[in-house]
């Protein structure tokens, strides 16, 4: 990035796809929207066509249907990190860490719930208005599942916390969770009904297709730079440009590629594998369910009913990659771990192979807050998802849209109370610390 008196911000790198997501590969072909090839005017330009960018565009359109919005996606909608997501729009935090459940932790819990349920409200409205079916958008809830005594204790403690907050949930013992999953490997589970399960690539595709004019989406159109121009900003792309009054950066970790939040974002990849289709008669239990692990950084599992057969998704393994890209070798290495986890959980499916493997980028901050707010005059960030990308990025995109228009809401209030991302240690300390911490957290998760 170069940044001088004229406020010029130049992208130092562009997003790269990390393998082929099974979510994308199992969808029918789609014709992308044309790339920008001329000079245009817009009231708001949005950089990034994932959960945050699409949600910002829809929220802007809701608040002011006359607003000219230009949304730029560097690649093809659904084929970036959003389409690599595990597909949980979660309404509750994974845990509340305070043992005595103090007023401060209760407040953080309620703020987190407000953010995540705001995301679900927008997603539910889009699903209702556009007739999305359960294969794309299913408000069926989720399970947290344990495979060890430690995991069991964690779910029991979490259940007590949820009870104190008046949140509906249900604990399941071994036989009960086996009846859901068809697997004897799981020792207990906790069901929470508020989570929505999505086919993430289909969701972001559909959210893009239902954008209403004068919102315009440009795919295969990376923003290469933007600079101050009069009272607004001039954004340049490979074959066009846009003069916009305001900008929303909805490109998560790639905000750093423009020079923002330097030494404040941790670029972490998580990995997933999806099996080939198998005969559903081979595995008992429900044919469609989704489960997060009882312990942090454990293994996420989904059973997907595809009509012609079923598939299992396994997500596990985390790596720190400050260059915001990974190699095929890293995906293969994570895939070996997935194979072992799959075999342990589902011995009845011996011989069923993995058909798709991929990685997805996340942007974390050391103090677990988003990279959010007005970072230059007229430039607003909705980045730093800290995991839970479908929920947190959607909420951040909505809040950024509201900030752009000066709209006051409870959602904006929550973001206004959050601290800024703290500075990370200098290199190589950050890399050493991040890799040790990730390895330790995965070791702590154990069999989970």
XYZ file of C-alpha atoms in Angstrom, residues 9-382:
374
model
C -4.607 2.899 -0.825
C -3.259 0.212 -3.153
C -3.932 -3.521 -2.706
C -0.704 -5.398 -2.064
C -2.309 -8.768 -2.884
C -5.600 -10.212 -4.086
C -7.650 -13.120 -2.708
C -6.815 -16.652 -3.841
C -9.118 -19.648 -3.688
C -8.036 -22.435 -1.323
C -9.166 -25.640 -3.009
C -12.594 -26.378 -4.447
C -15.348 -26.253 -1.859
C -17.674 -29.229 -1.928
C -20.539 -26.788 -1.473
C -19.655 -25.134 -4.788
C -18.798 -28.356 -6.613
C -22.195 -29.923 -5.859
C -24.168 -26.941 -7.203
C -25.240 -26.499 -10.828
C -23.211 -24.055 -12.935
C -24.021 -20.355 -12.592
C -23.226 -17.504 -14.948
C -21.357 -14.762 -13.027
C -22.422 -11.138 -13.289
C -20.299 -9.142 -15.759
C -17.124 -7.454 -14.593
C -16.971 -3.668 -14.430
C -15.740 -2.296 -17.750
C -16.520 1.423 -17.538
C -16.466 4.444 -15.243
C -19.548 4.645 -13.015
C -20.943 6.653 -10.103
C -22.231 5.228 -6.814
C -23.346 6.460 -3.439
C -21.678 3.513 -1.694
C -19.050 1.077 -2.981
C -18.675 -2.262 -1.180
C -15.457 -4.249 -1.496
C -16.158 -7.963 -0.968
C -19.096 -10.129 -2.032
C -19.277 -12.560 0.895
C -21.532 -12.577 3.941
C -20.528 -9.087 5.093
C -20.679 -7.396 1.692
C -23.957 -8.934 0.611
C -25.557 -8.213 3.972
C -24.362 -4.602 3.825
C -25.852 -4.239 0.349
C -29.209 -5.658 1.422
C -29.324 -3.506 4.558
C -28.496 -0.358 2.582
C -31.279 -1.210 0.143
C -33.732 -1.746 3.006
C -32.901 1.603 4.595
C -32.813 3.582 1.330
C -34.109 1.775 -1.791
C -32.919 4.663 -4.016
C -29.276 4.324 -2.960
C -26.833 3.543 -5.774
C -24.659 0.708 -4.470
C -21.783 -0.932 -6.363
C -20.693 -4.288 -4.917
C -17.351 -5.704 -6.052
C -16.325 -9.345 -5.767
C -12.736 -10.150 -6.772
C -13.660 -13.678 -7.861
C -17.019 -15.395 -8.294
C -19.696 -15.107 -5.638
C -19.775 -18.246 -3.502
C -16.324 -19.468 -4.485
C -14.421 -17.516 -1.825
C -14.314 -17.975 1.952
C -18.097 -17.566 2.301
C -18.674 -20.635 0.147
C -16.082 -22.541 2.187
C -17.986 -21.904 5.423
C -19.434 -24.829 7.390
C -22.919 -23.337 7.082
C -23.976 -22.453 10.645
C -25.691 -19.133 11.299
C -25.384 -19.504 15.051
C -27.512 -17.539 17.519
C -25.692 -18.371 20.771
C -22.037 -18.079 21.792
C -20.254 -21.413 22.026
C -19.669 -20.819 25.721
C -19.649 -18.224 28.485
C -16.236 -18.415 30.095
C -16.915 -16.904 33.509
C -17.424 -19.547 36.186
C -19.504 -17.280 38.405
C -21.313 -15.722 35.450
C -20.666 -12.123 36.468
C -22.625 -9.144 35.219
C -19.867 -8.348 32.727
C -19.949 -11.805 31.156
C -23.755 -11.722 31.109
C -23.625 -8.432 29.227
C -21.166 -9.838 26.692
C -23.399 -12.864 26.246
C -26.444 -10.712 25.533
C -24.520 -8.483 23.128
C -23.253 -11.547 21.266
C -26.767 -12.972 21.043
C -28.096 -9.657 19.726
C -25.446 -9.595 16.977
C -26.029 -13.166 15.916
C -29.815 -13.007 16.051
C -29.732 -9.803 13.993
C -27.876 -11.807 11.360
C -30.472 -14.582 11.525
C -33.295 -12.043 11.240
C -31.884 -10.620 7.995
C -31.184 -14.084 6.586
C -34.678 -15.269 7.542
C -36.251 -12.272 5.855
C -34.345 -12.955 2.633
C -35.306 -16.643 2.779
C -38.986 -15.819 3.306
C -39.155 -13.127 0.622
C -37.430 -15.288 -1.972
C -38.885 -18.700 -1.168
C -35.641 -20.437 -0.266
C -36.214 -24.079 0.621
C -34.734 -26.122 3.445
C -31.927 -27.445 1.268
C -30.570 -23.888 1.235
C -31.882 -22.416 4.503
C -33.076 -24.615 7.372
C -33.889 -23.180 10.853
C -33.470 -26.650 12.372
C -31.063 -25.857 15.215
C -27.693 -27.430 15.921
C -26.034 -29.904 18.233
C -22.852 -29.559 20.223
C -21.384 -33.047 20.603
C -18.849 -34.582 22.960
C -16.601 -37.626 22.687
C -14.926 -37.551 26.109
C -15.591 -36.998 29.789
C -14.120 -33.509 29.503
C -16.459 -32.745 26.640
C -19.391 -34.065 28.642
C -18.494 -31.793 31.566
C -18.183 -28.823 29.256
C -21.663 -29.386 27.814
C -23.156 -29.790 31.284
C -21.567 -26.508 32.430
C -22.743 -24.753 29.287
C -26.251 -26.087 29.860
C -26.239 -24.508 33.332
C -25.155 -21.180 31.845
C -27.883 -21.300 29.213
C -30.457 -22.084 31.885
C -29.379 -19.004 33.849
C -29.903 -16.915 30.718
C -33.321 -18.445 30.046
C -32.191 -19.931 26.723
C -33.994 -23.002 25.398
C -31.813 -26.076 24.959
C -31.765 -29.797 25.639
C -29.021 -32.118 26.906
C -28.772 -35.551 25.281
C -27.043 -38.580 26.755
C -25.123 -41.187 24.778
C -28.038 -43.214 23.418
C -29.981 -40.053 22.582
C -27.177 -38.483 20.570
C -26.497 -41.850 18.913
C -30.135 -41.862 17.748
C -29.445 -38.536 16.020
C -25.998 -39.197 14.561
C -26.039 -42.950 14.019
C -22.646 -43.098 15.771
C -21.653 -44.691 19.082
C -18.555 -42.468 19.204
C -20.418 -39.521 20.703
C -20.951 -39.570 24.457
C -23.356 -36.632 24.869
C -24.855 -33.692 23.048
C -26.548 -30.360 23.599
C -29.264 -29.181 21.221
C -29.977 -25.466 20.759
C -32.950 -24.695 18.496
C -32.104 -21.190 17.271
C -29.301 -21.910 14.810
C -30.001 -21.848 11.069
C -28.191 -24.362 8.859
C -27.405 -23.259 5.311
C -25.756 -24.529 2.167
C -23.271 -21.633 2.288
C -22.353 -21.396 -1.387
C -26.006 -21.596 -2.423
C -26.906 -19.038 0.240
C -24.446 -16.384 -0.931
C -25.317 -17.062 -4.573
C -29.001 -16.591 -3.794
C -28.348 -13.489 -1.680
C -26.497 -12.049 -4.669
C -29.206 -12.943 -7.177
C -31.962 -11.216 -5.188
C -30.195 -7.854 -4.925
C -32.514 -5.120 -6.116
C -31.649 -2.219 -8.427
C -30.045 0.261 -8.130
C -27.686 -2.148 -6.321
C -25.255 -3.548 -8.883
C -22.932 -6.513 -8.426
C -19.686 -6.847 -10.375
C -17.927 -10.218 -10.250
C -14.346 -10.989 -11.289
C -13.719 -7.339 -10.444
C -11.026 -6.865 -7.809
C -10.605 -3.343 -6.481
C -6.947 -2.556 -7.079
C -6.841 0.804 -5.323
C -8.904 3.652 -3.977
C -7.976 7.258 -3.361
C -9.495 10.450 -2.061
C -11.330 12.299 -4.827
C -13.147 15.478 -3.862
C -15.565 14.712 -1.048
C -15.588 11.000 -1.908
C -13.408 8.212 -3.235
C -12.248 6.950 -6.624
C -11.936 3.160 -6.807
C -10.004 1.570 -9.651
C -10.503 -1.937 -11.016
C -8.679 -3.717 -13.876
C -11.051 -2.355 -16.544
C -13.134 0.342 -14.880
C -13.573 2.745 -12.010
C -16.231 4.039 -9.657
C -16.599 7.416 -8.008
C -18.319 6.790 -4.684
C -19.241 8.958 -1.734
C -18.487 6.192 0.781
C -16.836 2.772 0.937
C -17.533 -0.341 2.987
C -14.577 -2.707 3.320
C -16.188 -6.137 3.626
C -13.164 -8.176 2.629
C -12.247 -9.535 6.081
C -8.510 -10.225 6.304
C -7.811 -8.515 2.998
C -8.508 -5.150 4.621
C -4.869 -5.500 5.657
C -3.918 -5.810 1.992
C -4.952 -2.157 1.633
C -2.883 -1.225 4.676
C -5.588 -1.195 7.337
C -5.361 -2.991 10.695
C -1.702 -3.827 10.183
C -0.375 -6.066 12.966
C -3.911 -6.370 14.295
C -5.269 -9.299 12.263
C -4.351 -12.966 12.599
C -4.890 -14.794 9.317
C -5.994 -18.335 10.143
C -7.237 -21.064 7.811
C -9.513 -23.908 8.743
C -9.965 -27.014 6.600
C -12.830 -29.248 5.527
C -13.445 -32.471 3.627
C -16.713 -33.806 2.200
C -17.370 -37.440 1.374
C -18.688 -38.901 -1.789
C -22.361 -39.837 -1.716
C -23.215 -42.993 0.198
C -26.314 -45.123 0.610
C -28.197 -43.641 3.606
C -29.125 -47.153 4.734
C -25.469 -47.636 5.754
C -25.750 -45.154 8.642
C -28.547 -44.941 11.191
C -29.828 -41.771 12.812
C -31.275 -38.679 11.182
C -30.372 -38.014 7.580
C -29.743 -34.327 8.189
C -28.010 -32.798 11.207
C -25.207 -30.398 12.021
C -22.916 -30.400 15.038
C -20.178 -28.233 16.464
C -17.627 -29.701 18.910
C -18.034 -29.567 22.676
C -14.507 -28.205 23.085
C -13.003 -25.241 21.212
C -11.105 -26.173 18.049
C -12.558 -29.653 17.973
C -14.246 -31.197 14.943
C -17.378 -29.905 13.234
C -19.536 -32.568 11.567
C -22.529 -32.331 9.243
C -24.653 -34.989 7.598
C -26.077 -33.705 4.351
C -29.028 -35.231 2.529
C -28.405 -34.561 -1.160
C -31.401 -36.371 -2.604
C -29.430 -39.042 -4.443
C -27.611 -40.098 -1.287
C -25.971 -38.643 1.808
C -22.612 -37.032 2.520
C -20.612 -36.287 5.673
C -18.643 -33.070 6.129
C -15.675 -33.018 8.510
C -14.059 -29.714 9.485
C -10.919 -29.633 11.616
C -7.319 -28.345 11.719
C -6.238 -24.715 11.927
C -3.147 -23.025 10.527
C -1.696 -19.521 10.774
C -0.905 -18.108 7.333
C 0.036 -14.402 7.355
C 0.219 -14.362 3.548
C -3.528 -15.198 3.415
C -2.998 -18.214 1.196
C -2.325 -21.912 1.633
C -0.844 -24.681 -0.465
C -2.406 -27.835 -1.868
C -0.016 -29.743 0.395
C -1.570 -28.089 3.467
C -5.034 -29.141 2.297
C -3.826 -32.726 1.729
C -2.220 -32.810 5.173
C -5.433 -31.639 6.840
C -7.306 -34.180 4.732
C -5.329 -37.023 6.280
C -6.494 -35.883 9.718
C -10.073 -35.658 8.453
C -9.899 -39.231 7.176
C -8.861 -40.470 10.613
C -11.566 -38.486 12.384
C -14.187 -39.709 9.925
C -13.143 -43.344 10.384
C -13.243 -42.993 14.182
C -16.722 -41.472 14.202
C -18.337 -43.527 11.460
C -16.866 -47.054 11.234
C -20.063 -48.208 9.510
C -19.012 -46.090 6.515
C -15.693 -47.863 5.938
C -14.696 -47.525 2.297
C -16.537 -44.229 1.768
C -13.954 -41.771 0.468
C -13.617 -38.007 0.554
C -14.532 -36.361 -2.730
C -13.758 -32.709 -1.950
C -11.192 -30.986 0.242
C -10.633 -27.259 0.782
C -9.565 -24.515 3.160
C -11.217 -21.275 4.215
C -9.662 -18.079 5.547
C -10.630 -16.370 8.789
C -9.406 -13.095 10.285
C -9.006 -13.091 14.057
C -7.965 -10.392 16.498
C -6.004 -10.941 19.694
C -8.750 -9.453 21.887
C -11.553 -11.194 19.942
C -13.242 -8.038 18.665
C -14.114 -7.203 15.046
C -12.116 -4.831 12.883
C -15.028 -2.442 12.562
C -15.860 1.222 12.227
C -14.968 4.340 10.254
C -11.270 3.924 9.554
C -10.903 6.873 7.173
C -13.396 9.626 6.498
C -16.127 7.884 4.528
C -14.472 4.440 4.703
C -16.132 1.877 6.978
C -14.771 -1.572 7.871
C -16.818 -4.718 8.513
